[in-house]
Amino acid sequence: MTTPTLAAALFTAAQSHAIDTRAMHILGVDSPTLMARAADAAFRALRRRWPEARRIVVLCGPGNNGGDGYLLALRAREEGLPSRVVAVVEPVTEDARAARDRFVKGGGDVSARLDLAGADLLVDALLGTGLSRPPGDVMAQAIEAINAAGLPVLAVDIPSGLSADTGTTPGPCVRADATVTFIAHKRGMFTQEAADHVGMLELASLGADERVIADQLPSAILMQPRALPPRPRQSNKGQYGHVLAIGGDHGTGGAVLMCASAALRVGAGLVSVATRTENIVALHAARPELMPRAADGPQSLEQPLGKASVLAVGPGLGQAAWGHALWLTALDAGKPMVLDADGLNMLARHPRSFSTPTILTPHPGEAGRLLGCDTREVQADRFAAATAIAEKYQAVVVLKGTGSIVAAPDGRLQVCPWGNPGMASGGMGDILTGVIAGLLAQCPGDPFDAACLGTSVHARAGDLVARGGEIGMAATDLLDTLRAVLNGIDHA
């Protein structure tokens, strides 16, 4: 396996600490020198982002994160910028105490009083990556003061109050405008609540390279922009798979239409639809490229199942007798499959593991049902939840939400850094199901790759649409932009 780059590899807090130690060994530096490099990197980011800021207040905590803050404040003073430190808690580590002493010897002002008056910009150096519980009262008060100040905020390494492992905020958490993190990315900064706290994220390697992670298996990988390669000139539709979308009970024909349309837009050679009789005319009118047929019961699926190479099961399927019969027939067919919506809800009631390539695409509520727990438990550790579902059902899992996570039964994890709040609207999941099914049809032997590519393409298409404004986005707005992303012409 090729060693991932520092830009793509994601690690837990414990791994990050081990990487810091290895970096010092490889670079031949001690801890104070590495701390000085971190402070310098954060200060340079500050000057790039806020060149007009003159009066800086740095809030420092007791550990080495606070030490970074003291040295950043010293660097600011050396550059002629008035800066002062609020020592919310006195330093307790040797390196942090030494950093404080250097700042004071350099003429710096340290106060324990939580006074932010007169500042142009705040630097959060309160808590580092080791957070495992809600901040104590004093820290919580400082975090709340930062958030209430209405000033630009730079977070050092990680916003104080954010879990580096899960992306959750067990208590108050700094809302930073920008965060400079050091040497390696922490996985929690890309999912769950992190999006509302990290701001613009910058990785400062401090002179390290991929050698520092050579002995660490990343906890997860950050998805990178990808497009499909150009097709051979001598291509035919039979080379790119045949998707059968199954769903569209009474009143929900639009769901299976969106799913099937998305499969077409990502390049599936053929797309058929098995649905209620009353949906046929509307499907023909809306998307003549589709091949819909009435599915009155399991026997109606025999012919289309024989022709399909990949199934997309669930959009608008319902959980009544009709939907359950089609669901059971589809699962027993043993075809590569994407399972969503009511297809997942029925799987939760009738669990089975899969021996053929299968991709499950739950939102947190559906994920909870698949695991027999509530949504809060899923969201408390999305990495663990996605991994548990993949292991339980022996399927690839796309756990949807902010920072969607793709998990494979063998433990591989990837995290999607794209997407936006405008995508929180009905039908987006149906589009995702079709996108992944269409890509799985083109590479049926690699469901994990299809799920990762599909998740990233869907989110990047949403970001492309959001350039016109997030509010009011509709799921079908993504259909045309999917083509641009997959053909590498989106510039996103």
JSON list of N, CA and C in Angstrom, two decimals, residues 191-223:
[
{"chain": "A", "resi": 191, "resn": "THR", "atom": "N", "xyz": [-15.58, 16.11, 10.22]},
{"chain": "A", "resi": 191, "resn": "THR", "atom": "CA", "xyz": [-16.92, 15.56, 10.27]},
{"chain": "A", "resi": 191, "resn": "THR", "atom": "C", "xyz": [-17.69, 16.10, 11.47]},
{"chain": "A", "resi": 192, "resn": "GLN", "atom": "N", "xyz": [-18.96, 15.76, 11.50]},
{"chain": "A", "resi": 192, "resn": "GLN", "atom": "CA", "xyz": [-19.87, 16.11, 12.58]},
{"chain": "A", "resi": 192, "resn": "GLN", "atom": "C", "xyz": [-19.89, 17.62, 12.84]},
{"chain": "A", "resi": 193, "resn": "GLU", "atom": "N", "xyz": [-19.63, 18.08, 14.04]},
{"chain": "A", "resi": 193, "resn": "GLU", "atom": "CA", "xyz": [-19.78, 19.50, 14.37]},
{"chain": "A", "resi": 193, "resn": "GLU", "atom": "C", "xyz": [-18.57, 20.35, 13.98]},
{"chain": "A", "resi": 194, "resn": "ALA", "atom": "N", "xyz": [-17.51, 19.72, 13.51]},
{"chain": "A", "resi": 194, "resn": "ALA", "atom": "CA", "xyz": [-16.28, 20.46, 13.19]},
{"chain": "A", "resi": 194, "resn": "ALA", "atom": "C", "xyz": [-16.51, 21.56, 12.16]},
{"chain": "A", "resi": 195, "resn": "ALA", "atom": "N", "xyz": [-17.41, 21.33, 11.22]},
{"chain": "A", "resi": 195, "resn": "ALA", "atom": "CA", "xyz": [-17.62, 22.30, 10.14]},
{"chain": "A", "resi": 195, "resn": "ALA", "atom": "C", "xyz": [-18.03, 23.67, 10.66]},
{"chain": "A", "resi": 196, "resn": "ASP", "atom": "N", "xyz": [-18.68, 23.72, 11.80]},
{"chain": "A", "resi": 196, "resn": "ASP", "atom": "CA", "xyz": [-19.12, 25.00, 12.36]},
{"chain": "A", "resi": 196, "resn": "ASP", "atom": "C", "xyz": [-18.08, 25.63, 13.28]},
{"chain": "A", "resi": 197, "resn": "HIS", "atom": "N", "xyz": [-16.92, 25.00, 13.43]},
{"chain": "A", "resi": 197, "resn": "HIS", "atom": "CA", "xyz": [-15.94, 25.50, 14.40]},
{"chain": "A", "resi": 197, "resn": "HIS", "atom": "C", "xyz": [-14.53, 25.68, 13.84]},
{"chain": "A", "resi": 198, "resn": "VAL", "atom": "N", "xyz": [-14.18, 24.93, 12.82]},
{"chain": "A", "resi": 198, "resn": "VAL", "atom": "CA", "xyz": [-12.79, 24.96, 12.33]},
{"chain": "A", "resi": 198, "resn": "VAL", "atom": "C", "xyz": [-12.52, 26.17, 11.45]},
{"chain": "A", "resi": 199, "resn": "GLY", "atom": "N", "xyz": [-13.50, 26.60, 10.65]},
{"chain": "A", "resi": 199, "resn": "GLY", "atom": "CA", "xyz": [-13.27, 27.67, 9.70]},
{"chain": "A", "resi": 199, "resn": "GLY", "atom": "C", "xyz": [-12.35, 27.20, 8.58]},
{"chain": "A", "resi": 200, "resn": "MET", "atom": "N", "xyz": [-11.58, 28.11, 8.02]},
{"chain": "A", "resi": 200, "resn": "MET", "atom": "CA", "xyz": [-10.62, 27.75, 6.98]},
{"chain": "A", "resi": 200, "resn": "MET", "atom": "C", "xyz": [-9.46, 26.98, 7.61]},
{"chain": "A", "resi": 201, "resn": "LEU", "atom": "N", "xyz": [-9.23, 25.78, 7.12]},
{"chain": "A", "resi": 201, "resn": "LEU", "atom": "CA", "xyz": [-8.21, 24.91, 7.74]},
{"chain": "A", "resi": 201, "resn": "LEU", "atom": "C", "xyz": [-6.93, 24.93, 6.93]},
{"chain": "A", "resi": 202, "resn": "GLU", "atom": "N", "xyz": [-5.81, 25.08, 7.64]},
{"chain": "A", "resi": 202, "resn": "GLU", "atom": "CA", "xyz": [-4.50, 25.07, 7.01]},
{"chain": "A", "resi": 202, "resn": "GLU", "atom": "C", "xyz": [-3.61, 24.06, 7.74]},
{"chain": "A", "resi": 203, "resn": "LEU", "atom": "N", "xyz": [-2.94, 23.21, 6.98]},
{"chain": "A", "resi": 203, "resn": "LEU", "atom": "CA", "xyz": [-1.99, 22.26, 7.56]},
{"chain": "A", "resi": 203, "resn": "LEU", "atom": "C", "xyz": [-0.58, 22.82, 7.43]},
{"chain": "A", "resi": 204, "resn": "ALA", "atom": "N", "xyz": [0.11, 22.97, 8.56]},
{"chain": "A", "resi": 204, "resn": "ALA", "atom": "CA", "xyz": [1.50, 23.41, 8.58]},
{"chain": "A", "resi": 204, "resn": "ALA", "atom": "C", "xyz": [2.37, 22.21, 8.94]},
{"chain": "A", "resi": 205, "resn": "SER", "atom": "N", "xyz": [3.22, 21.78, 8.03]},
{"chain": "A", "resi": 205, "resn": "SER", "atom": "CA", "xyz": [4.00, 20.56, 8.24]},
{"chain": "A", "resi": 205, "resn": "SER", "atom": "C", "xyz": [5.18, 20.76, 9.19]},
{"chain": "A", "resi": 206, "resn": "LEU", "atom": "N", "xyz": [5.57, 22.00, 9.44]},
{"chain": "A", "resi": 206, "resn": "LEU", "atom": "CA", "xyz": [6.70, 22.35, 10.32]},
{"chain": "A", "resi": 206, "resn": "LEU", "atom": "C", "xyz": [8.02, 21.71, 9.84]},
{"chain": "A", "resi": 207, "resn": "GLY", "atom": "N", "xyz": [8.12, 21.51, 8.54]},
{"chain": "A", "resi": 207, "resn": "GLY", "atom": "CA", "xyz": [9.33, 20.94, 7.98]},
{"chain": "A", "resi": 207, "resn": "GLY", "atom": "C", "xyz": [9.30, 19.44, 7.85]},
{"chain": "A", "resi": 208, "resn": "ALA", "atom": "N", "xyz": [8.25, 18.80, 8.33]},
{"chain": "A", "resi": 208, "resn": "ALA", "atom": "CA", "xyz": [8.14, 17.34, 8.26]},
{"chain": "A", "resi": 208, "resn": "ALA", "atom": "C", "xyz": [7.67, 16.92, 6.87]},
{"chain": "A", "resi": 209, "resn": "ASP", "atom": "N", "xyz": [7.88, 15.65, 6.56]},
{"chain": "A", "resi": 209, "resn": "ASP", "atom": "CA", "xyz": [7.37, 15.08, 5.31]},
{"chain": "A", "resi": 209, "resn": "ASP", "atom": "C", "xyz": [6.76, 13.72, 5.62]},
{"chain": "A", "resi": 210, "resn": "GLU", "atom": "N", "xyz": [6.46, 12.94, 4.58]},
{"chain": "A", "resi": 210, "resn": "GLU", "atom": "CA", "xyz": [5.72, 11.69, 4.76]},
{"chain": "A", "resi": 210, "resn": "GLU", "atom": "C", "xyz": [6.47, 10.67, 5.61]},
{"chain": "A", "resi": 211, "resn": "ARG", "atom": "N", "xyz": [7.73, 10.85, 5.86]},
{"chain": "A", "resi": 211, "resn": "ARG", "atom": "CA", "xyz": [8.46, 9.91, 6.72]},
{"chain": "A", "resi": 211, "resn": "ARG", "atom": "C", "xyz": [7.87, 9.85, 8.13]},
{"chain": "A", "resi": 212, "resn": "VAL", "atom": "N", "xyz": [7.30, 10.96, 8.58]},
{"chain": "A", "resi": 212, "resn": "VAL", "atom": "CA", "xyz": [6.80, 10.98, 9.96]},
{"chain": "A", "resi": 212, "resn": "VAL", "atom": "C", "xyz": [5.56, 10.12, 10.14]},
{"chain": "A", "resi": 213, "resn": "ILE", "atom": "N", "xyz": [4.91, 9.75, 9.04]},
{"chain": "A", "resi": 213, "resn": "ILE", "atom": "CA", "xyz": [3.71, 8.90, 9.17]},
{"chain": "A", "resi": 213, "resn": "ILE", "atom": "C", "xyz": [3.95, 7.51, 8.59]},
{"chain": "A", "resi": 214, "resn": "ALA", "atom": "N", "xyz": [5.18, 7.21, 8.27]},
{"chain": "A", "resi": 214, "resn": "ALA", "atom": "CA", "xyz": [5.48, 5.92, 7.63]},
{"chain": "A", "resi": 214, "resn": "ALA", "atom": "C", "xyz": [5.15, 4.74, 8.54]},
{"chain": "A", "resi": 215, "resn": "ASP", "atom": "N", "xyz": [5.22, 4.93, 9.85]},
{"chain": "A", "resi": 215, "resn": "ASP", "atom": "CA", "xyz": [4.94, 3.82, 10.77]},
{"chain": "A", "resi": 215, "resn": "ASP", "atom": "C", "xyz": [3.55, 3.91, 11.38]},
{"chain": "A", "resi": 216, "resn": "GLN", "atom": "N", "xyz": [2.71, 4.80, 10.85]},
{"chain": "A", "resi": 216, "resn": "GLN", "atom": "CA", "xyz": [1.36, 4.97, 11.36]},
{"chain": "A", "resi": 216, "resn": "GLN", "atom": "C", "xyz": [0.34, 4.68, 10.26]},
{"chain": "A", "resi": 217, "resn": "LEU", "atom": "N", "xyz": [-0.51, 3.69, 10.45]},
{"chain": "A", "resi": 217, "resn": "LEU", "atom": "CA", "xyz": [-1.60, 3.45, 9.51]},
{"chain": "A", "resi": 217, "resn": "LEU", "atom": "C", "xyz": [-2.66, 4.51, 9.75]},
{"chain": "A", "resi": 218, "resn": "PRO", "atom": "N", "xyz": [-2.96, 5.35, 8.75]},
{"chain": "A", "resi": 218, "resn": "PRO", "atom": "CA", "xyz": [-3.95, 6.40, 8.99]},
{"chain": "A", "resi": 218, "resn": "PRO", "atom": "C", "xyz": [-5.28, 5.85, 9.49]},
{"chain": "A", "resi": 219, "resn": "SER", "atom": "N", "xyz": [-5.89, 6.58, 10.38]},
{"chain": "A", "resi": 219, "resn": "SER", "atom": "CA", "xyz": [-7.22, 6.18, 10.86]},
{"chain": "A", "resi": 219, "resn": "SER", "atom": "C", "xyz": [-8.24, 6.31, 9.74]},
{"chain": "A", "resi": 220, "resn": "ALA", "atom": "N", "xyz": [-8.03, 7.28, 8.86]},
{"chain": "A", "resi": 220, "resn": "ALA", "atom": "CA", "xyz": [-8.93, 7.49, 7.72]},
{"chain": "A", "resi": 220, "resn": "ALA", "atom": "C", "xyz": [-8.15, 8.27, 6.66]},
{"chain": "A", "resi": 221, "resn": "ILE", "atom": "N", "xyz": [-8.73, 8.34, 5.47]},
{"chain": "A", "resi": 221, "resn": "ILE", "atom": "CA", "xyz": [-8.14, 9.08, 4.36]},
{"chain": "A", "resi": 221, "resn": "ILE", "atom": "C", "xyz": [-9.12, 10.16, 3.93]},
{"chain": "A", "resi": 222, "resn": "LEU", "atom": "N", "xyz": [-8.60, 11.34, 3.67]},
{"chain": "A", "resi": 222, "resn": "LEU", "atom": "CA", "xyz": [-9.42, 12.44, 3.18]},
{"chain": "A", "resi": 222, "resn": "LEU", "atom": "C", "xyz": [-9.55, 12.31, 1.66]},
{"chain": "A", "resi": 223, "resn": "MET", "atom": "N", "xyz": [-10.78, 12.31, 1.18]},
{"chain": "A", "resi": 223, "resn": "MET", "atom": "CA", "xyz": [-10.99, 12.18, -0.26]},
{"chain": "A", "resi": 223, "resn": "MET", "atom": "C", "xyz": [-10.33, 13.34, -1.01]}
]
